[in-house]
Short mmCIF file of C-alpha atoms in Angstrom, two decimals:
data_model
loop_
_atom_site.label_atom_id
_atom_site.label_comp_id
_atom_site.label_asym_id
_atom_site.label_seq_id
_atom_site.Cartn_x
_atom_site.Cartn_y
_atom_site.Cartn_z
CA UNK A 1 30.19 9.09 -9.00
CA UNK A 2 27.79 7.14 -11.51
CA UNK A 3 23.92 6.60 -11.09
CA UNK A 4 24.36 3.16 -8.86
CA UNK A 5 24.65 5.22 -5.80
CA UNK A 6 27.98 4.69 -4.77
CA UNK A 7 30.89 6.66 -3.59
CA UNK A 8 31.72 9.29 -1.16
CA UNK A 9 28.63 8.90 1.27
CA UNK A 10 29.86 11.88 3.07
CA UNK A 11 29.61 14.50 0.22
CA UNK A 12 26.28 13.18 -0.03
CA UNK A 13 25.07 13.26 3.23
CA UNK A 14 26.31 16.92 3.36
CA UNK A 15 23.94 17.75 0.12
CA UNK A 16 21.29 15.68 2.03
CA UNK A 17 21.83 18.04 4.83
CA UNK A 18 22.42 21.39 2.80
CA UNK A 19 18.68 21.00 0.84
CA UNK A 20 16.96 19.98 4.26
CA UNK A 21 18.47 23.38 5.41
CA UNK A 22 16.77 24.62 2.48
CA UNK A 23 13.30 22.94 3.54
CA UNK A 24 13.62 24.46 7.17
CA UNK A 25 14.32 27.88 6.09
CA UNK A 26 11.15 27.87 3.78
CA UNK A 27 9.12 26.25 6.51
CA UNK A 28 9.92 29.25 8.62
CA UNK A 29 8.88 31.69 5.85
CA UNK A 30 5.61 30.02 5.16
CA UNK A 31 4.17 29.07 8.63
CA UNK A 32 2.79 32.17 10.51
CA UNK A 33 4.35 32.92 13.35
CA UNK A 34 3.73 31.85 17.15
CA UNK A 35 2.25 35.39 18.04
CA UNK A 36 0.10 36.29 14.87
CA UNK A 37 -3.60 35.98 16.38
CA UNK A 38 -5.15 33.30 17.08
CA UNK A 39 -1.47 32.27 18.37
CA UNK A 40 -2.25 28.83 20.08
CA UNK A 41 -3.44 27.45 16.80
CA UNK A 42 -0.25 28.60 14.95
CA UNK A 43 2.02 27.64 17.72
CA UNK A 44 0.71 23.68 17.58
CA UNK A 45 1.50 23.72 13.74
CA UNK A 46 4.98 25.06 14.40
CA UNK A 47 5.45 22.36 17.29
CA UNK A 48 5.30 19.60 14.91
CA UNK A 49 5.83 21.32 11.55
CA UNK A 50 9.36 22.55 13.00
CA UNK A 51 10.16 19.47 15.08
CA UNK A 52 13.00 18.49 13.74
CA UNK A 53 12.12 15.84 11.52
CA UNK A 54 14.61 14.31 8.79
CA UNK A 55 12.70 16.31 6.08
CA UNK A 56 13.19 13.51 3.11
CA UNK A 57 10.01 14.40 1.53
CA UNK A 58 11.12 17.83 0.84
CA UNK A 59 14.47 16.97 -0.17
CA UNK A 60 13.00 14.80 -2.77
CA UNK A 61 10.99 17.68 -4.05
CA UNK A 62 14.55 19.64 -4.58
CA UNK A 63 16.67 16.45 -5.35
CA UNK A 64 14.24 15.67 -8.38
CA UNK A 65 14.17 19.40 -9.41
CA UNK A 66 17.84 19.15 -9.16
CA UNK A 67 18.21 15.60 -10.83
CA UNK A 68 16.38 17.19 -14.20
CA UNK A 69 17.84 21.02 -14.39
CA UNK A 70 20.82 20.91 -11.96
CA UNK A 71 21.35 22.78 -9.28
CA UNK A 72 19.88 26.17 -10.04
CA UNK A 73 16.88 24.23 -10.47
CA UNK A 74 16.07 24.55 -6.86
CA UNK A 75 14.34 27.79 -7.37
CA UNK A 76 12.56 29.43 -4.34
CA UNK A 77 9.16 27.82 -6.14
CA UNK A 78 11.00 24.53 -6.07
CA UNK A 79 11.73 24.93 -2.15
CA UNK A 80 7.89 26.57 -1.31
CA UNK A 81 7.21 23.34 -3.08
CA UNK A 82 8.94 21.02 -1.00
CA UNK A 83 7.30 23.14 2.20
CA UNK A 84 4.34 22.45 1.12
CA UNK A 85 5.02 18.67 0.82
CA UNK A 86 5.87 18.56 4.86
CA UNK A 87 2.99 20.38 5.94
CA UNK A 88 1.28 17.80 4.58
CA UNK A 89 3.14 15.33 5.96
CA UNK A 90 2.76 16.72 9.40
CA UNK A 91 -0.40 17.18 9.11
CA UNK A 92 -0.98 13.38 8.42
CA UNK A 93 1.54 12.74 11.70
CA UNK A 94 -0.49 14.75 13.73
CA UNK A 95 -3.91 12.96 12.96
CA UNK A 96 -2.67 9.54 12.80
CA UNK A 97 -1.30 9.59 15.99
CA UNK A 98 -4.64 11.06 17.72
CA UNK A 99 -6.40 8.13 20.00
CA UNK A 100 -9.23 7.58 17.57
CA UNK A 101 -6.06 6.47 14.81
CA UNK A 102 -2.73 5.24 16.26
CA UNK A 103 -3.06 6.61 19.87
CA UNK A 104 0.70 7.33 20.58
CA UNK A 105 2.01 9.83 22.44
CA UNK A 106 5.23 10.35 21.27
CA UNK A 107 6.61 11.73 17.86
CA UNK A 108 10.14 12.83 16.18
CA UNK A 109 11.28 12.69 20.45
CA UNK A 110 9.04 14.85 21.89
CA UNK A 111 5.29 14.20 23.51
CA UNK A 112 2.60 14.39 20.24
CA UNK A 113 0.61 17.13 19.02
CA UNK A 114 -2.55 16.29 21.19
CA UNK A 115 -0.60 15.19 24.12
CA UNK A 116 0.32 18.68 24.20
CA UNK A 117 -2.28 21.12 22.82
CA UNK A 118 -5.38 18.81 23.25
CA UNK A 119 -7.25 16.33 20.75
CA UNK A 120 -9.21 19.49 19.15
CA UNK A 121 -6.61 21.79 19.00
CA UNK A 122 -4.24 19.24 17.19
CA UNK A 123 -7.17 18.19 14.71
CA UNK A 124 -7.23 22.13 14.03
CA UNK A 125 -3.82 22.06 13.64
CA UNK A 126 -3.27 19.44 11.01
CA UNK A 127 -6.58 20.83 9.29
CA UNK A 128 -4.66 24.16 9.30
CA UNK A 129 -1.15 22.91 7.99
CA UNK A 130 -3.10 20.89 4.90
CA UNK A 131 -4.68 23.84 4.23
CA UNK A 132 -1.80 26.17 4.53
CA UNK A 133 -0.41 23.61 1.89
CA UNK A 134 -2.13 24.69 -1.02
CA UNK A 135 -2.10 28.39 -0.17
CA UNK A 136 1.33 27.90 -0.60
CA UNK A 137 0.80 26.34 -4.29
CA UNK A 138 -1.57 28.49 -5.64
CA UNK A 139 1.13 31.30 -4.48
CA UNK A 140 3.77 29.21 -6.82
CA UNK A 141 3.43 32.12 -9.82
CA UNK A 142 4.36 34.77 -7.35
CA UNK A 143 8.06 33.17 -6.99
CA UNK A 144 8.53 32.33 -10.42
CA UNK A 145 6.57 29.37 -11.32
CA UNK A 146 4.71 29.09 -14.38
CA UNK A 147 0.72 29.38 -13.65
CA UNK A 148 0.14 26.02 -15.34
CA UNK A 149 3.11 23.99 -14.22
CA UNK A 150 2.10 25.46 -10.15
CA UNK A 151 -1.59 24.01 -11.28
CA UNK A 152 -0.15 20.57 -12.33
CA UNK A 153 2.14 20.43 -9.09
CA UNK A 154 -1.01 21.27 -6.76
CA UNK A 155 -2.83 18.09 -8.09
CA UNK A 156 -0.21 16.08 -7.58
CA UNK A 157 -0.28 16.70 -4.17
CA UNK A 158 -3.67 16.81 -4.06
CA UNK A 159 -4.18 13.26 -5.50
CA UNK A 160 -1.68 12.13 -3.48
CA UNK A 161 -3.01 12.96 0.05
CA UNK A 162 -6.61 12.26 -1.27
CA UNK A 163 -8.73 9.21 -1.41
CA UNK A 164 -7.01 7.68 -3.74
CA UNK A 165 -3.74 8.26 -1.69
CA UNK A 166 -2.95 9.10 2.01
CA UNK A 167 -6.74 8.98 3.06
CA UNK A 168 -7.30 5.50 0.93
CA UNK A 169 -4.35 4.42 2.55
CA UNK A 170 -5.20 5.06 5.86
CA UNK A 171 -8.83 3.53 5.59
CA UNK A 172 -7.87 0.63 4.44
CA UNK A 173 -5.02 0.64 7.13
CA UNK A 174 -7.86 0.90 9.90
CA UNK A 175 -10.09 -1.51 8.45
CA UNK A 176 -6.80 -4.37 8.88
CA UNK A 177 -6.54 -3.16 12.71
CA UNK A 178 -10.11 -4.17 13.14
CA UNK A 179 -9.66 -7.04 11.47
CA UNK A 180 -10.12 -7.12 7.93
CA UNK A 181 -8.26 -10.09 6.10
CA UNK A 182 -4.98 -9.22 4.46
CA UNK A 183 -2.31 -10.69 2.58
CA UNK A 184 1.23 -9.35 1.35
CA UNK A 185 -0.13 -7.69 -2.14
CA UNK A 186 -2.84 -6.28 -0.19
CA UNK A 187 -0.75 -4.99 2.14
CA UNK A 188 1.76 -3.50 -0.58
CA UNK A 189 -1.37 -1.62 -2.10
CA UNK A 190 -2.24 -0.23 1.33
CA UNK A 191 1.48 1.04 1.41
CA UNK A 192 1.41 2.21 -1.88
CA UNK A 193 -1.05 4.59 -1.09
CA UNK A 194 -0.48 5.77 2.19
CA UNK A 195 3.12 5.80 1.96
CA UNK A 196 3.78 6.01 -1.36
CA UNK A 197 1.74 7.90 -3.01
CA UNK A 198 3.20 11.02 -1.09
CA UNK A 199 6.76 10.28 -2.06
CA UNK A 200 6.01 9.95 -5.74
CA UNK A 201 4.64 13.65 -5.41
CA UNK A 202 7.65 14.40 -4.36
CA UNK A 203 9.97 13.88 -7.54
CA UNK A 204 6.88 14.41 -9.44
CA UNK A 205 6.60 18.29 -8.12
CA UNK A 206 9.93 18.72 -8.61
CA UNK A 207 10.22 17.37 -11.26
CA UNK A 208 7.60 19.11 -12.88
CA UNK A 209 8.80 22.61 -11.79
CA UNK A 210 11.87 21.85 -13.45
CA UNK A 211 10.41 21.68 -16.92
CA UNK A 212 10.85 17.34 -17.07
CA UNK A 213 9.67 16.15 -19.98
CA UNK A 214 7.56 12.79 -19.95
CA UNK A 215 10.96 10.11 -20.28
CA UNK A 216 12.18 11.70 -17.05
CA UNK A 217 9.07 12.26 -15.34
CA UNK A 218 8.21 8.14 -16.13
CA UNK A 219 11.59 7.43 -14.55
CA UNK A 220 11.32 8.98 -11.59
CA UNK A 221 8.08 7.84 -10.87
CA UNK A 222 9.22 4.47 -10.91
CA UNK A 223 12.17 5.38 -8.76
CA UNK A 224 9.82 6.92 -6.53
CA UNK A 225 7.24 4.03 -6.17
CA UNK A 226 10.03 1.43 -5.50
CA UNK A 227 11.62 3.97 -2.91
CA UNK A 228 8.17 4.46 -1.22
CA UNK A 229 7.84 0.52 -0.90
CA UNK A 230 11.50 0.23 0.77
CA UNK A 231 10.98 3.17 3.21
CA UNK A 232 7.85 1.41 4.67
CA UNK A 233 9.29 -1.85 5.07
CA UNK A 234 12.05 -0.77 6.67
CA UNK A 235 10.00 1.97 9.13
CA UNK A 236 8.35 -1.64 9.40
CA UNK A 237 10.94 -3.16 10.88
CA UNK A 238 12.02 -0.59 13.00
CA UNK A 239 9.01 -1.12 14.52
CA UNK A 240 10.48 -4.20 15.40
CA UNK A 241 14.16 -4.01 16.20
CA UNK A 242 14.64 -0.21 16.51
CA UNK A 243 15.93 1.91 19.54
CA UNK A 244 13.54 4.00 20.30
CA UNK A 245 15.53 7.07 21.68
CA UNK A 246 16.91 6.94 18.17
CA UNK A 247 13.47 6.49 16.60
CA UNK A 248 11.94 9.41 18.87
CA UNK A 249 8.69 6.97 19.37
CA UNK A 250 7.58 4.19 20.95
CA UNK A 251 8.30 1.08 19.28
CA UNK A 252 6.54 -1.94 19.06
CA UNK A 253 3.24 -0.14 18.78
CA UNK A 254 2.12 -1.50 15.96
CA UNK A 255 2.56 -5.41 17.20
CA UNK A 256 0.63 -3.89 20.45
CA UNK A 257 -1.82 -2.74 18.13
CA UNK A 258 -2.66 -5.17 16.19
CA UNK A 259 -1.37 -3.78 13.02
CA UNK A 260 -0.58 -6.41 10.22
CA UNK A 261 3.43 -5.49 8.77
CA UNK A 262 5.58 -6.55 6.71
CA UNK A 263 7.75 -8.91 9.17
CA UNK A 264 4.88 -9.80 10.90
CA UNK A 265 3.47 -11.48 7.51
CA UNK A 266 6.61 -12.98 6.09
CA UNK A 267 9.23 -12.62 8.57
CA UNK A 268 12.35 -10.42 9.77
CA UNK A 269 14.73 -11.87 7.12
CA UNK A 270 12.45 -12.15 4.08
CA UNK A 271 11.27 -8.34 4.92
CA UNK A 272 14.71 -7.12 4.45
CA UNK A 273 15.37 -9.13 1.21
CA UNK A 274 12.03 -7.57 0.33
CA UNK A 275 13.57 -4.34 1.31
CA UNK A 276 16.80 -4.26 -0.70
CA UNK A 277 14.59 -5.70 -3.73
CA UNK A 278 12.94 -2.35 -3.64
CA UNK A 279 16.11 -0.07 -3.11
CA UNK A 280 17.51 -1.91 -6.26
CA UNK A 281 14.32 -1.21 -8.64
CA UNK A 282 14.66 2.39 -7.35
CA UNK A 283 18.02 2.52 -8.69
CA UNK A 284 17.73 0.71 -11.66
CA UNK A 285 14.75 2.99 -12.43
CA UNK A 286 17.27 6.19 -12.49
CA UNK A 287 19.61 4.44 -15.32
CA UNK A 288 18.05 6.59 -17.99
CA UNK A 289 19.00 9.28 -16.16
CA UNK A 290 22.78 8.88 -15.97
CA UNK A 291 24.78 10.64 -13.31
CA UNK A 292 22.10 13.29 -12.27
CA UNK A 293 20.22 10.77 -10.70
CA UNK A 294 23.39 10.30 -8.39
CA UNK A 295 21.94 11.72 -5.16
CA UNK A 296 18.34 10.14 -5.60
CA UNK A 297 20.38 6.92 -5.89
CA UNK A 298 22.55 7.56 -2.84
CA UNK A 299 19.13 8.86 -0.98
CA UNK A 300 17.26 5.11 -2.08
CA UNK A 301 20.37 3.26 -1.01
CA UNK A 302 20.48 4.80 2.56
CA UNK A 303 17.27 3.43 3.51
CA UNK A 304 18.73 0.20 4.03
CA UNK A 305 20.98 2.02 6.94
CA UNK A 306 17.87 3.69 8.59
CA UNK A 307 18.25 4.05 12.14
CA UNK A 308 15.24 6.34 12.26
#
C-alpha cells in the first residue's frame, strides 16, 4: 500500500485498533486507581478518562512515532506520551461540557462528568487529569526518553492546550456564542486552535520521540493541521445529520446554542467539499514521506466516513 491511503481498510483498521489498545493499557497504568485516597476525585477522572472514547489523539502520538522509526518506535515513552495527550483531551471534554461552557449532559454515551459527580467535583477532575498530564512528561526519562527530547515534547503540549491553543480557542469560541461577528477564516482560526492545535501535538510528540529530523517533523505538521481542519468540519456536521446513539451525545446542540459552524456559514454541501479539501492536503502533505506515512494517510482519509 503507497502513501495515498488506499488499500486494505481492514488491516488498517485492525492497527487503528491494536495502538488504541496500546493507549488504554497506558491510561490504566498512569491514572491512580478508584480506591487510592481521596477516591471520589480519582474515580471522576477514570469515568471519563476510561470512557471508551475512539482514542485518535493518542494513536496519532504512536502512528507518527511509528511513521518516522517504524514500529519499535512505539516505545513505552512513546505510549506514556500518547496518555498524556488524552488526559488532556478529557480534561478539555469535561470542562467544556460544564453549564457555564456547552451545558450538555451527555458524552462518549454515558451522562457527563458533572451530571454525575457534581459541577465542582468535575472542575477538580479535569484540573487533576491536566495536571496528571505533565507528571507524566516530566517522568518521560524514567522509560527511556531522552531528558531533552521529553522537555521539547512537554511544550508541545503545553503550547498546544495553552492560550495560544485549546484555551485561545475556546475564548474566542464563547465570545461567537454571545455574539461576536464571524466569518469562515475567522472561524477556521478558532478551529485551528481549539481543535487543531492539539492534533498537531500529536505527530509532533511522536514524532519528536522518535528522533524526526526537521523535513519530517515540517511534513507532518502540515498533515496534521489539514487533518485537524477536516475532523472539525466533519464533527460539524455531525452536529447536523448524525445519529446520536452512534454519536453518544446530543446532537443539534450547537444550532440550539447558538454556535456559528461550518454548515451553518456556507452550507451542508460546500462543508463537505470543504471537508475532503482538507483530507486531500493531509495526504498530499505525507508524500515526502513515502509509504510510512501509509496509516496516517488511511487515518486522514477515514474522517470522511465518521459516524462518530
Amino acid at each position: 500500500m503507497t502513501a495515498d491511503g488506499r488499500g486494505a481498510a481492514g488491516d488498517w483498521r485492525a492497527e487503528f485498533e491494536a495502538l488504541a489498545a496500546g493507549a488504554r493499557r497506558a491510561l490504566e497504568e498512569v491514572l491512580p486507581g478508584p480506591d487510592v485516597p481521596p477516591a471520589r476525585i480519582h474515580e471522576a477522572m477514570r469515568y471519563s478518562a476510561l470512557a471508551g472514547g475512539k482514542l485518535l489523539r493518542p494513536v496519532l502520538v504512536m502512528a507518527a512515532a511509528r511513521c518516522v522509526g517504524g514500529p519499535e518506535a512505539v516505545t513505552p515513552a512513546v505510549r506514556r506520551a500518547a496518555a498524556a495527550v488524552e488526559l488532556v483531551h478529557t480534561y478539555s471534554l469535561i470542562h467544556d461540557d460544564l453549564p457555564a461552557m456547552d451545558d450538555d449532559a451527555m458524552r462518549r454515551g454515558q451522562p457527563a462528568n458533572h451530571v454525575v459527580f457534581g459541577e465542582a467535583m468535575a472542575i477538580l477532575a479535569g484540573d487533576a487529569l491536566l495536571t496528571l498530564a505533565f507528571e507524566v512528561l516530566a517522568g518521560l526519562p524514567r522509560w527511556g526518553a531522552d531528558p531533552a527530547v521529553a522537555l521539547a515534547v512537554a511544550e508541545e503540549l503545553a503550547r498546544a492546550a495553552g492560550t495560544a491553543g485549546l484555551i485561545g480557542g475556546q475564548v474566542d469560541d464563547l465570545d461567537a456564542v454571545q455574539g461576536a461577528p464571524l466569518d469562515l477564516a475567522r472561524l477556521q482560526s478558532i478551529h485551528r486552535r481549539k481543535t487543531g492545535a492539539l492534533f498537531r501535538a500529536c505527530v509532533r510528540m511522536g514524532a519528536r520521540l522518535a528522533g524526526a529530523g526537521e523535513g519530517e517533523l515540517e511534513a507532518l505538521t502540515a498533515y496534521a493541521t489539514a487533518f485537524g481542519e477536516a475532523f472539525q468540519i466533519v464533527d460539524d456536521i455531525l452536529d447536523v445529520t448524525g445519529d446520536e446513539a452512534e454519536l453518544g451525545k446530543p446532537v443539534g446542540s450547537d444550532a440550539r446554542r447558538g454556535k456559528v459552524t461550518v454548515p451553518g456559514l456556507v452550507g451542508l454541501e460546500r462543508a463537505r467539499r470543504l471537508a475532503a479539501e482538507a483530507t486531500e492536503r493531509a495526504v498530499a502533505s505525507l508524500d515526502p514521506l513515502g509509504d510510512r506515512a501509509a496509516l496516517l494517510a488511511w487515518l486522514a482519509r477515514s474522517l470522511l466516513e465518521r459516524r462518530r
